[in-house]
PDB file of C-alpha atoms in Angstrom:
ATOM      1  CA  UNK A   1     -39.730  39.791  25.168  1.00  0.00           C
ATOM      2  CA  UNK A   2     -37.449  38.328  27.890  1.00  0.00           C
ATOM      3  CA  UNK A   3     -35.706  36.401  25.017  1.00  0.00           C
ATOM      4  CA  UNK A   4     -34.731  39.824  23.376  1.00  0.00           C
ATOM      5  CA  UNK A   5     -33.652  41.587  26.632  1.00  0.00           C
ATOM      6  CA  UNK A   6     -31.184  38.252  26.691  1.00  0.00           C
ATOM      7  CA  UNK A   7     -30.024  39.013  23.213  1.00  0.00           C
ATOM      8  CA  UNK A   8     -29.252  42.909  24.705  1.00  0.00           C
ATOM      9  CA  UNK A   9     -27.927  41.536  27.342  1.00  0.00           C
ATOM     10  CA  UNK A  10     -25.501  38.668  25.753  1.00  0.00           C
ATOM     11  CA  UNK A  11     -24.009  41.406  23.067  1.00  0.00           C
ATOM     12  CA  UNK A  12     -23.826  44.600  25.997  1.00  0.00           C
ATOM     13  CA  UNK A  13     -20.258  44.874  24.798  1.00  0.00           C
ATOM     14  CA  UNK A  14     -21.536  45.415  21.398  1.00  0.00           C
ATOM     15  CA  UNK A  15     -24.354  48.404  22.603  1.00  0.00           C
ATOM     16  CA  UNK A  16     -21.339  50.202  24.342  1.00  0.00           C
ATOM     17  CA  UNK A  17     -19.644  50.058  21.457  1.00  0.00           C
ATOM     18  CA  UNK A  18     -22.043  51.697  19.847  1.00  0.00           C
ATOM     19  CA  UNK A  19     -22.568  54.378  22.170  1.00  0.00           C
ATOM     20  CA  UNK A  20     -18.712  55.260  21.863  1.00  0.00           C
ATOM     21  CA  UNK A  21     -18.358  54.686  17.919  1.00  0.00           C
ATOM     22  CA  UNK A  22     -21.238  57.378  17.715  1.00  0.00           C
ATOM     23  CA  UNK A  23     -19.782  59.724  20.149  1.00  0.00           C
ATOM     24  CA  UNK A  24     -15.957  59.058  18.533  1.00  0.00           C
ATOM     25  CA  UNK A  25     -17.534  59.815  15.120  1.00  0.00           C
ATOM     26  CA  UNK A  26     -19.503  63.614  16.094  1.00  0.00           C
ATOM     27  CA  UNK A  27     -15.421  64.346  17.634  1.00  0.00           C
ATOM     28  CA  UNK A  28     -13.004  63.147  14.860  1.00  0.00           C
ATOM     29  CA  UNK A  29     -15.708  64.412  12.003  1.00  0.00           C
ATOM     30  CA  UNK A  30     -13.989  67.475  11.369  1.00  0.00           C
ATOM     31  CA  UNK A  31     -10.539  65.800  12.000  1.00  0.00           C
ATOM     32  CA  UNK A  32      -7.639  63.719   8.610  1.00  0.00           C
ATOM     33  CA  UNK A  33      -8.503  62.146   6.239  1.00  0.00           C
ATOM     34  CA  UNK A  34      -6.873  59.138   7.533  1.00  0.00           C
ATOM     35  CA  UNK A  35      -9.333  59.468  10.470  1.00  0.00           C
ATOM     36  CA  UNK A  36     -12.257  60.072   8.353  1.00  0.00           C
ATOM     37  CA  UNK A  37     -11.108  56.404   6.745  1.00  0.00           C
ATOM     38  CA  UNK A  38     -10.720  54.913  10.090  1.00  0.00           C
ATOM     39  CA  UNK A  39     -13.859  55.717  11.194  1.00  0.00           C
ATOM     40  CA  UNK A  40     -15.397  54.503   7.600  1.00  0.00           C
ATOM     41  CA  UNK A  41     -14.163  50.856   8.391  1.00  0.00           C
ATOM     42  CA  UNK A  42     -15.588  50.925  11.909  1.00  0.00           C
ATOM     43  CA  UNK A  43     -18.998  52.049  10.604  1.00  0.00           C
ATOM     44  CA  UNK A  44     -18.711  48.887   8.113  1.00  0.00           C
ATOM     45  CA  UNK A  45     -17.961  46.771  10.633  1.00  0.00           C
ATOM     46  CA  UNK A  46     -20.658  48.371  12.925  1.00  0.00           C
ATOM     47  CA  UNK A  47     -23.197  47.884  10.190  1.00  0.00           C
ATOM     48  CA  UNK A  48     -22.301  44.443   9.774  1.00  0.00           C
ATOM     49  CA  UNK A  49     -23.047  43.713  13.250  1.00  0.00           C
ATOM     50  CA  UNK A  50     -26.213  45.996  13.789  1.00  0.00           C
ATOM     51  CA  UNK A  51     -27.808  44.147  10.444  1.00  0.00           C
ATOM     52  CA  UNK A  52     -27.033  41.151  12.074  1.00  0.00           C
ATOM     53  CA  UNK A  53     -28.343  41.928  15.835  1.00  0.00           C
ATOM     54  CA  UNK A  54     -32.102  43.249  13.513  1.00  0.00           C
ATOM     55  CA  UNK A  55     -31.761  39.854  11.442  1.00  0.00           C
ATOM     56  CA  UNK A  56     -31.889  37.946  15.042  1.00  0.00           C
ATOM     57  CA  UNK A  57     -34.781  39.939  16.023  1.00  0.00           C
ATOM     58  CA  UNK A  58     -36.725  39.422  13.169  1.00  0.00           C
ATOM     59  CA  UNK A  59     -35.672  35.812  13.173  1.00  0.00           C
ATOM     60  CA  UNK A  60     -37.387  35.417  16.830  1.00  0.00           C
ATOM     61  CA  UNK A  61     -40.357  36.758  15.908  1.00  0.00           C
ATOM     62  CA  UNK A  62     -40.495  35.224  12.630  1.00  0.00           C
ATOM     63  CA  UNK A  63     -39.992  32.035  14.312  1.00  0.00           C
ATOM     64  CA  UNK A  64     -42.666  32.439  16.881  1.00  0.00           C
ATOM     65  CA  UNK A  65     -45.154  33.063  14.029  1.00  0.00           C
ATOM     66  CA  UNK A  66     -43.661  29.540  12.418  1.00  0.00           C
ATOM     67  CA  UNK A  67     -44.738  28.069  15.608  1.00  0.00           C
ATOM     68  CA  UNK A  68     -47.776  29.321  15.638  1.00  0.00           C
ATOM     69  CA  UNK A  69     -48.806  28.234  12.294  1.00  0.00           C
ATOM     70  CA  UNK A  70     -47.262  24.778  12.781  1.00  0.00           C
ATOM     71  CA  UNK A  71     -49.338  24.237  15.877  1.00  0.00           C
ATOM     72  CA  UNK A  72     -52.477  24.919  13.766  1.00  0.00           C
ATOM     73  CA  UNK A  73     -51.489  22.656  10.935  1.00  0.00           C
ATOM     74  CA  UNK A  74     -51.178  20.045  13.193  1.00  0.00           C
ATOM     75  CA  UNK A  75     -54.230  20.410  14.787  1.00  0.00           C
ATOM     76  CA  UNK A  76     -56.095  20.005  11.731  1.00  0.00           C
ATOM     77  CA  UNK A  77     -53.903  17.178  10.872  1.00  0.00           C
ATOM     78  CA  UNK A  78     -55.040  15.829  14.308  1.00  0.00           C
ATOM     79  CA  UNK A  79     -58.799  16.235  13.437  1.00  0.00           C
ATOM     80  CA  UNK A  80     -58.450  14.574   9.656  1.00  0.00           C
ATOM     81  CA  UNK A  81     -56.471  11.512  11.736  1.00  0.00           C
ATOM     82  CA  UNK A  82     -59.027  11.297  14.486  1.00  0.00           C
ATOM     83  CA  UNK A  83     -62.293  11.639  12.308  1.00  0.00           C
ATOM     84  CA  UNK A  84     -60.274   9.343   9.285  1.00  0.00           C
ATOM     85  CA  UNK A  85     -61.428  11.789   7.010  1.00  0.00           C
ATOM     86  CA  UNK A  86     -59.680  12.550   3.914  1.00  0.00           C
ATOM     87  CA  UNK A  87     -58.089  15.648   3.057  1.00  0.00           C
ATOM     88  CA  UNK A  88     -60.721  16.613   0.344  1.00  0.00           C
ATOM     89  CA  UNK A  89     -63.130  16.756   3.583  1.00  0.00           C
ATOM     90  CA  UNK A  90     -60.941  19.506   5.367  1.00  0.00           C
ATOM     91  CA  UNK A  91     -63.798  22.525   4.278  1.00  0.00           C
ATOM     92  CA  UNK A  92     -66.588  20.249   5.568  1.00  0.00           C
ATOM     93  CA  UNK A  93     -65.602  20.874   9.505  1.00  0.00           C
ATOM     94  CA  UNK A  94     -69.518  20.141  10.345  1.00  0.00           C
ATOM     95  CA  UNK A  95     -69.014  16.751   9.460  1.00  0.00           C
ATOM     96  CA  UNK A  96     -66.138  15.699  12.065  1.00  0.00           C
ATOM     97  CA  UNK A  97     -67.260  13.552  15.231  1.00  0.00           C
ATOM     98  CA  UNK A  98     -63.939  15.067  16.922  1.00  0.00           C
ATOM     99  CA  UNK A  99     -62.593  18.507  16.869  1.00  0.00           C
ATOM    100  CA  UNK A 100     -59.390  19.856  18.477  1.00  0.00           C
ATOM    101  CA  UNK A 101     -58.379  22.894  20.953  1.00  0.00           C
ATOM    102  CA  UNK A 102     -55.152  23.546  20.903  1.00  0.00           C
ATOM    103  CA  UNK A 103     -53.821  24.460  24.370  1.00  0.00           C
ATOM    104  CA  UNK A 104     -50.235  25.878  26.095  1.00  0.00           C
ATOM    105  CA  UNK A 105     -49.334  23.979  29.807  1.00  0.00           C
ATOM    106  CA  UNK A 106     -49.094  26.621  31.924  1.00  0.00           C
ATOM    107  CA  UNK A 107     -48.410  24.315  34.923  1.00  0.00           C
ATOM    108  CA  UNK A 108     -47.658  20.948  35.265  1.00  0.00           C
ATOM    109  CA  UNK A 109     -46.302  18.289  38.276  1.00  0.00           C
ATOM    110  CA  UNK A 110     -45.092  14.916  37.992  1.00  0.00           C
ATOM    111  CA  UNK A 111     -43.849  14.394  41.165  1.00  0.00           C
ATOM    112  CA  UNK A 112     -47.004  13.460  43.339  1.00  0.00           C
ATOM    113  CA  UNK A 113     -49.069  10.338  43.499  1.00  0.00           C
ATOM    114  CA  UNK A 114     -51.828  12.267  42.110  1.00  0.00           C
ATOM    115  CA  UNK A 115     -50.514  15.188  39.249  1.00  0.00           C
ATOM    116  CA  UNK A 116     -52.666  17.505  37.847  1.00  0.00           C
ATOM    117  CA  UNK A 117     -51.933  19.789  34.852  1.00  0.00           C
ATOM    118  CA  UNK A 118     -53.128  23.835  34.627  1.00  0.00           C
ATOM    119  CA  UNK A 119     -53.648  24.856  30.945  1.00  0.00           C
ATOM    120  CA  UNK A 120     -54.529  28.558  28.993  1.00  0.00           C
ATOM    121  CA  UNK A 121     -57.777  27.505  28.055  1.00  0.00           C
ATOM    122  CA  UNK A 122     -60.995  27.101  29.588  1.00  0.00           C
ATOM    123  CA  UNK A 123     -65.183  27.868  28.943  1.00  0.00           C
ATOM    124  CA  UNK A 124     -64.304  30.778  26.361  1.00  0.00           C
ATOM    125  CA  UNK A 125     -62.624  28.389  23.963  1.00  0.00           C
ATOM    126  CA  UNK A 126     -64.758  25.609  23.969  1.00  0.00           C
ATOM    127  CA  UNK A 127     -63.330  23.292  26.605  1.00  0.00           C
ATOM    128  CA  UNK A 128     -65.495  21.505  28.906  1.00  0.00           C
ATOM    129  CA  UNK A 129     -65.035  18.954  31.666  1.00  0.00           C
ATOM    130  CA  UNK A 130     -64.239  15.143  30.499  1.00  0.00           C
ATOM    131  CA  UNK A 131     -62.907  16.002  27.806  1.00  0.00           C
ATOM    132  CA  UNK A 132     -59.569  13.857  26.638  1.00  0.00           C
ATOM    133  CA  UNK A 133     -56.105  15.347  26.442  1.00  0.00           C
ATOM    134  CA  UNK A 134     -53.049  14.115  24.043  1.00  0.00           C
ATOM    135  CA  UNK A 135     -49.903  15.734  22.557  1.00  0.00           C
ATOM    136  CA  UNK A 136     -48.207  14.507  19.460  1.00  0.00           C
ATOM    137  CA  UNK A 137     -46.661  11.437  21.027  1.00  0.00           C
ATOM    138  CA  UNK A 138     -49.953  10.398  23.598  1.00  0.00           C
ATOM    139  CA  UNK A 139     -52.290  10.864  25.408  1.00  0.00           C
ATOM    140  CA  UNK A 140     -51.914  12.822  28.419  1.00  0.00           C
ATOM    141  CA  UNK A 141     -55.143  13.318  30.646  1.00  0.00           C
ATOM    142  CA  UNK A 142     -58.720  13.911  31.355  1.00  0.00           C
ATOM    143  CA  UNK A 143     -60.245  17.409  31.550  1.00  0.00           C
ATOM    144  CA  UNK A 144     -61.359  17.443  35.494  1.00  0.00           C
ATOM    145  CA  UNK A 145     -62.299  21.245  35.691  1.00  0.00           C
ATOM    146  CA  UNK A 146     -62.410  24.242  33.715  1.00  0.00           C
ATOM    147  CA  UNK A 147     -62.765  28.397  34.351  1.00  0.00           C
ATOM    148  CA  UNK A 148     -63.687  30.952  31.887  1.00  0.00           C
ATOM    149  CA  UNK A 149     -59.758  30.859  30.374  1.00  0.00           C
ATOM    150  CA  UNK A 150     -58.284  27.924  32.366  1.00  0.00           C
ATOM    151  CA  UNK A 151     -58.466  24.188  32.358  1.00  0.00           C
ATOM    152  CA  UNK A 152     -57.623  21.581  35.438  1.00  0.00           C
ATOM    153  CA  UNK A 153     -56.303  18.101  33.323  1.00  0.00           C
ATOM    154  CA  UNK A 154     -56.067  14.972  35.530  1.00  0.00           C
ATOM    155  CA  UNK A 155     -52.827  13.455  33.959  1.00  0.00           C
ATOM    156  CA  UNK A 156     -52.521   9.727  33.309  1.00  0.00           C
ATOM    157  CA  UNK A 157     -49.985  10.222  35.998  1.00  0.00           C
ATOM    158  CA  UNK A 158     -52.684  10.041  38.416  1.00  0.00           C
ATOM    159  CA  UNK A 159     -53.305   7.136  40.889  1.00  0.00           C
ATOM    160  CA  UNK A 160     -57.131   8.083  40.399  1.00  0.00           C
ATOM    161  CA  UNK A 161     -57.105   7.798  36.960  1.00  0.00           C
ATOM    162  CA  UNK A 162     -58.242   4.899  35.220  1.00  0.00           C
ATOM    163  CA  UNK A 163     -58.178   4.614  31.127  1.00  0.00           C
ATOM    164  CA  UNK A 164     -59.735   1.803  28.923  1.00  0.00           C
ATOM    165  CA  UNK A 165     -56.896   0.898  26.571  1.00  0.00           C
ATOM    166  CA  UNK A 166     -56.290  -2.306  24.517  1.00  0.00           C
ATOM    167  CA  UNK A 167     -53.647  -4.257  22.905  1.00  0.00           C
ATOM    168  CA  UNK A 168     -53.256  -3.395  19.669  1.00  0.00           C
ATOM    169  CA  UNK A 169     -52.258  -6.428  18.016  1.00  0.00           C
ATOM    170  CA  UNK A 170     -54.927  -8.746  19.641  1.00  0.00           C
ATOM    171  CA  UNK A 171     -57.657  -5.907  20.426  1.00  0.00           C
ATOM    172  CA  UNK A 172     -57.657  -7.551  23.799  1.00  0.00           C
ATOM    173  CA  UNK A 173     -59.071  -4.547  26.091  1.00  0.00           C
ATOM    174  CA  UNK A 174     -57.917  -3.738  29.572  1.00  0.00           C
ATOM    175  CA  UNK A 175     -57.677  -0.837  32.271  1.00  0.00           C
ATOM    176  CA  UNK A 176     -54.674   1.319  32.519  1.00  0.00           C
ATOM    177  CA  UNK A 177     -53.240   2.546  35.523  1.00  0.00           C
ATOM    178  CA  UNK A 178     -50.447   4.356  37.402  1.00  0.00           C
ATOM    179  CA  UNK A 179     -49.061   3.149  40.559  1.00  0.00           C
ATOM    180  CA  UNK A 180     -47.766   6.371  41.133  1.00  0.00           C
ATOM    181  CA  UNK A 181     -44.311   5.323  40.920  1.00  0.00           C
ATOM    182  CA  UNK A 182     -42.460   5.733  38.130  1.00  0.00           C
ATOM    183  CA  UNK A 183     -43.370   8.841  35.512  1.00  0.00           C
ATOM    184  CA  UNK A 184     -42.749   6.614  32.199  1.00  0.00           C
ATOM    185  CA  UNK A 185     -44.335   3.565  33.321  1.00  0.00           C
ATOM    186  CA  UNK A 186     -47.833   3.023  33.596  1.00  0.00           C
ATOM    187  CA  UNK A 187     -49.971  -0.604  34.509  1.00  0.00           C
ATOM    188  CA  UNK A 188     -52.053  -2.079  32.170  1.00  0.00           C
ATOM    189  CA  UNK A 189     -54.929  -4.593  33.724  1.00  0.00           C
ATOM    190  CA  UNK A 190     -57.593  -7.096  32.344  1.00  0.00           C
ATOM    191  CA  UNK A 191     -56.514  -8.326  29.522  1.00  0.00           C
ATOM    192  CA  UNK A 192     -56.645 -11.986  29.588  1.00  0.00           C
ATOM    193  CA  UNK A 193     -53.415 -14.726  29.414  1.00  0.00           C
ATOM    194  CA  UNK A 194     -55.303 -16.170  26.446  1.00  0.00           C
ATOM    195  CA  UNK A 195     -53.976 -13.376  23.934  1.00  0.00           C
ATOM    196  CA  UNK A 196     -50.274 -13.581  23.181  1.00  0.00           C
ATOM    197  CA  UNK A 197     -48.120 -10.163  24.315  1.00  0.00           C
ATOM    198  CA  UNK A 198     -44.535  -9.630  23.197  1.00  0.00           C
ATOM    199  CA  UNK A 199     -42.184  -6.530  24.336  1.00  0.00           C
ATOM    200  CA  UNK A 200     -42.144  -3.737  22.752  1.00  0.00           C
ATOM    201  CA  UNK A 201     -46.031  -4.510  21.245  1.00  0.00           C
ATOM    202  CA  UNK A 202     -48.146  -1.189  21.069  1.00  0.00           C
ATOM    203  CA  UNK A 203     -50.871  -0.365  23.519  1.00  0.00           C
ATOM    204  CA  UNK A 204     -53.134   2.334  22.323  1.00  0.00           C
ATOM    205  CA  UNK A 205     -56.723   3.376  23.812  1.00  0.00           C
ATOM    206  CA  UNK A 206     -59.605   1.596  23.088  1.00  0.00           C
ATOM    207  CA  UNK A 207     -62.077   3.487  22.053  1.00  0.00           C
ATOM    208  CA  UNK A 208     -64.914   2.338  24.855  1.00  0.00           C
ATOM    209  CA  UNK A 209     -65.302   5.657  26.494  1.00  0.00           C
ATOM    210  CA  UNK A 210     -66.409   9.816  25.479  1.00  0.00           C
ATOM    211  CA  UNK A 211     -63.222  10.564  26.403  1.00  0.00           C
ATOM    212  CA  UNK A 212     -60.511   9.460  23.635  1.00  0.00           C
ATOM    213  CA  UNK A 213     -60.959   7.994  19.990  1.00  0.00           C
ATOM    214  CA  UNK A 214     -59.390   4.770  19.101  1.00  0.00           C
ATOM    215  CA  UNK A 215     -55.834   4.195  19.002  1.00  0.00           C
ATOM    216  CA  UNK A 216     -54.733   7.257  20.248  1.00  0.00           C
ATOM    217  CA  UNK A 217     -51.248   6.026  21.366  1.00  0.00           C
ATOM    218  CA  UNK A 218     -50.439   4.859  25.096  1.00  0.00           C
ATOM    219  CA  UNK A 219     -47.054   3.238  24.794  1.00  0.00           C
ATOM    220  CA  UNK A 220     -45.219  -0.077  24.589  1.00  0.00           C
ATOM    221  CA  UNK A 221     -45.120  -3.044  26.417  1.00  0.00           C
ATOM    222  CA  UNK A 222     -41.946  -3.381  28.571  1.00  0.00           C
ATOM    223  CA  UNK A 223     -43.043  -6.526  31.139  1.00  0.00           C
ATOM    224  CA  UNK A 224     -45.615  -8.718  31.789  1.00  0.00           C
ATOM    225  CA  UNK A 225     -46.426 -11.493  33.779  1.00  0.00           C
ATOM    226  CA  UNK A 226     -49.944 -13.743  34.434  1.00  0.00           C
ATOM    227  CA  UNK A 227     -51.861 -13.552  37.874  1.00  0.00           C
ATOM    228  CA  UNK A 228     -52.345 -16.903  38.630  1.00  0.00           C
ATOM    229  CA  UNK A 229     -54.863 -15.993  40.735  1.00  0.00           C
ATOM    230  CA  UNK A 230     -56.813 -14.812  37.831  1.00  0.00           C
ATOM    231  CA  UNK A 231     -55.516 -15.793  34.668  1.00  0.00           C
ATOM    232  CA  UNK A 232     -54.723 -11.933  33.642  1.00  0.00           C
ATOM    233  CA  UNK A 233     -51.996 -10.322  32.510  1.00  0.00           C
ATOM    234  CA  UNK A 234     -49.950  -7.392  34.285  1.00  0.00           C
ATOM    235  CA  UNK A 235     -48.771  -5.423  31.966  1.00  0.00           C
ATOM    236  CA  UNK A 236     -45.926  -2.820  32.491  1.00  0.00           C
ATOM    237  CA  UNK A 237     -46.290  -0.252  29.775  1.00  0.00           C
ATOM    238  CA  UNK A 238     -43.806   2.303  28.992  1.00  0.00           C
ATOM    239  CA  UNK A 239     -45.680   5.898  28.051  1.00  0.00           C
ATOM    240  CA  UNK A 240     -45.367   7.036  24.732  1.00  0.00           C
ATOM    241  CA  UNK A 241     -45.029  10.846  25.788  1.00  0.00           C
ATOM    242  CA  UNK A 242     -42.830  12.504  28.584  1.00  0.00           C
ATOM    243  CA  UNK A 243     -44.978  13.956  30.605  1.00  0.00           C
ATOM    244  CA  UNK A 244     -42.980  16.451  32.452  1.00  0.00           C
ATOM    245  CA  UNK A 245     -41.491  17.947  29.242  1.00  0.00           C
ATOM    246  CA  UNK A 246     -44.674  19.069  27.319  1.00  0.00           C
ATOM    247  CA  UNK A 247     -45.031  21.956  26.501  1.00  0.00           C
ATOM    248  CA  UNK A 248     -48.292  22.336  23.420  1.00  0.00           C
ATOM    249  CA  UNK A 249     -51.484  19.587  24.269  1.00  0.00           C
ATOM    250  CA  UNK A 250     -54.816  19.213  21.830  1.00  0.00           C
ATOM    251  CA  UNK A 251     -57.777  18.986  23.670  1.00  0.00           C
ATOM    252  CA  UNK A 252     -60.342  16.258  21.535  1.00  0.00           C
ATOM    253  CA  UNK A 253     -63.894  17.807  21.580  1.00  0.00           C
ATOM    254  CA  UNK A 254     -66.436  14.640  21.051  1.00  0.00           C
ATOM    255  CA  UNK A 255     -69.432  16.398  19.800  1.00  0.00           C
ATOM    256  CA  UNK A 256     -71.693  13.103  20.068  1.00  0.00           C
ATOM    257  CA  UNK A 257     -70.414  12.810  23.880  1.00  0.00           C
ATOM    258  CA  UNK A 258     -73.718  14.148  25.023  1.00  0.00           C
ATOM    259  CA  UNK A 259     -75.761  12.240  22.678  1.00  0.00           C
ATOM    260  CA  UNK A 260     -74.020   9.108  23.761  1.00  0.00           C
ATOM    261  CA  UNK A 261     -74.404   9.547  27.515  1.00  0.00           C
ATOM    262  CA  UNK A 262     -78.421   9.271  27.197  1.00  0.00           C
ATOM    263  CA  UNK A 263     -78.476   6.507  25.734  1.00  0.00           C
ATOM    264  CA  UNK A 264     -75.629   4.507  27.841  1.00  0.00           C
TER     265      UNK A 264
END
């Protein structure tokens, strides 16, 4: 709605015209021909524009419906990738370990040590706490809390947060981190100076936890160095998703979570 009062707004000079054209038209009706033919060429033109001030309108909401459908296709195209099903499978939902809730930030922070992330769905759609968080380029949190329509996500931007990830090359496996520094650079831990890193290699999650599948994107390596004090790598990883400019997150549903907890 506010993006059609802008549309009123940018072409006001177009409405007055309007307003006058009409009123010009019920005084100079009765009036020459040559005014008659006047007026003629300004309804023309005035149709012209009036078609094409509907055509926007219909384009906005046509667009918004394109959205809408897109965000839909690619959460199923999420659930075939994280389940590696085929796409004969699609019809047999029941038989997915993972299914996706799509999910609008409705409030998100980036610039404190610890940054937490409000979205528009909660209890009545399914989500529950613990459950992982990713957009189209990454991961992005860890459900912490949930209302009847609202969800609390602790980002990966999060000094408390603490994600099993592994190289993907080696499948060496190590913790990631954020120092709570810099927004597209996180710290990957515990992965030992025996496996060979190079820049730019792809970290992904590993898979050892309820919370994401494996190799759900992280980032890329962008430095590293060995602890001599340990023989371990520090990794500086550069996230795979910008954080502060998301907009449209899938929340991953692990339907054997529970099953898996009782017997950990």
């Amino acid at each position: 709605m506010q993006q059609i009062i802008n549309v009123l707004i940018k072409n006001k000079n177009l409405v007055v015209f309007v307003f006058l054209l009409i009123f010009s038209t019920f005084f100079f009706k009765n009036q020459s021909f040559y005014h008659e033919t006047k007026l003629n060429s300004f309804r023309t033109s005035l149709s012209g524009k009036v078609f094409y001030l509907n055509s926007l309108f219909k384009e906005y909401f046509s667009l918004k419906k394109q959205n809408e459908a897109l965000i839909n296709e690619n959460k199923k195209l999420k659930e075939i990738i994280l389940n590696k099903e085929s796409v004969d499978d699609l019809n047999s939902k029941e038989k997915f370990k993972f299914e996706i809730i799509n999910a609008k930030i409705i409030k998100n922070n980036i610039k404190s040590s610890r940054n937490f992330i409000i979205l528009n769905k909660g209890k009545s759609d399914g989500v529950e706490v613990e459950m992982g968080v990713i957009s189209s380029n990454g991961i992005v949190g860890i459900v912490n809390s949930v209302s009847e329509n609202y969800s609390n996500i602790i980002s990966v931007l999060n000094r408390d947060l603490s994600i099993n990830a592994k190289h993907k090359i080696s499948n060496a496996f190590g913790s990631l981190n954020w120092n709570g520094i810099k927004p597209e650079r996180l710290q990957l831990f515990d992965i030992a100076s025996i496996n060979n890193l190079n820049i730019g290699d792809t970290i992904v999650t590993g898979g050892m936890s309820t919370y994401f599948p494996e190799d759900i994107l992280i980032g890329t390596i962008a430095d590293y160095e060995i602890i001599k004090e340990n023989g371990y790598y520090k990794i500086e990883i550069d996230l795979s998703n910008s954080i502060g400019n998301l907009n449209t997150v899938y929340i991953i549903n692990n339907k054997h979570k529970d099953e898996i907890k009782v017997i950990e």
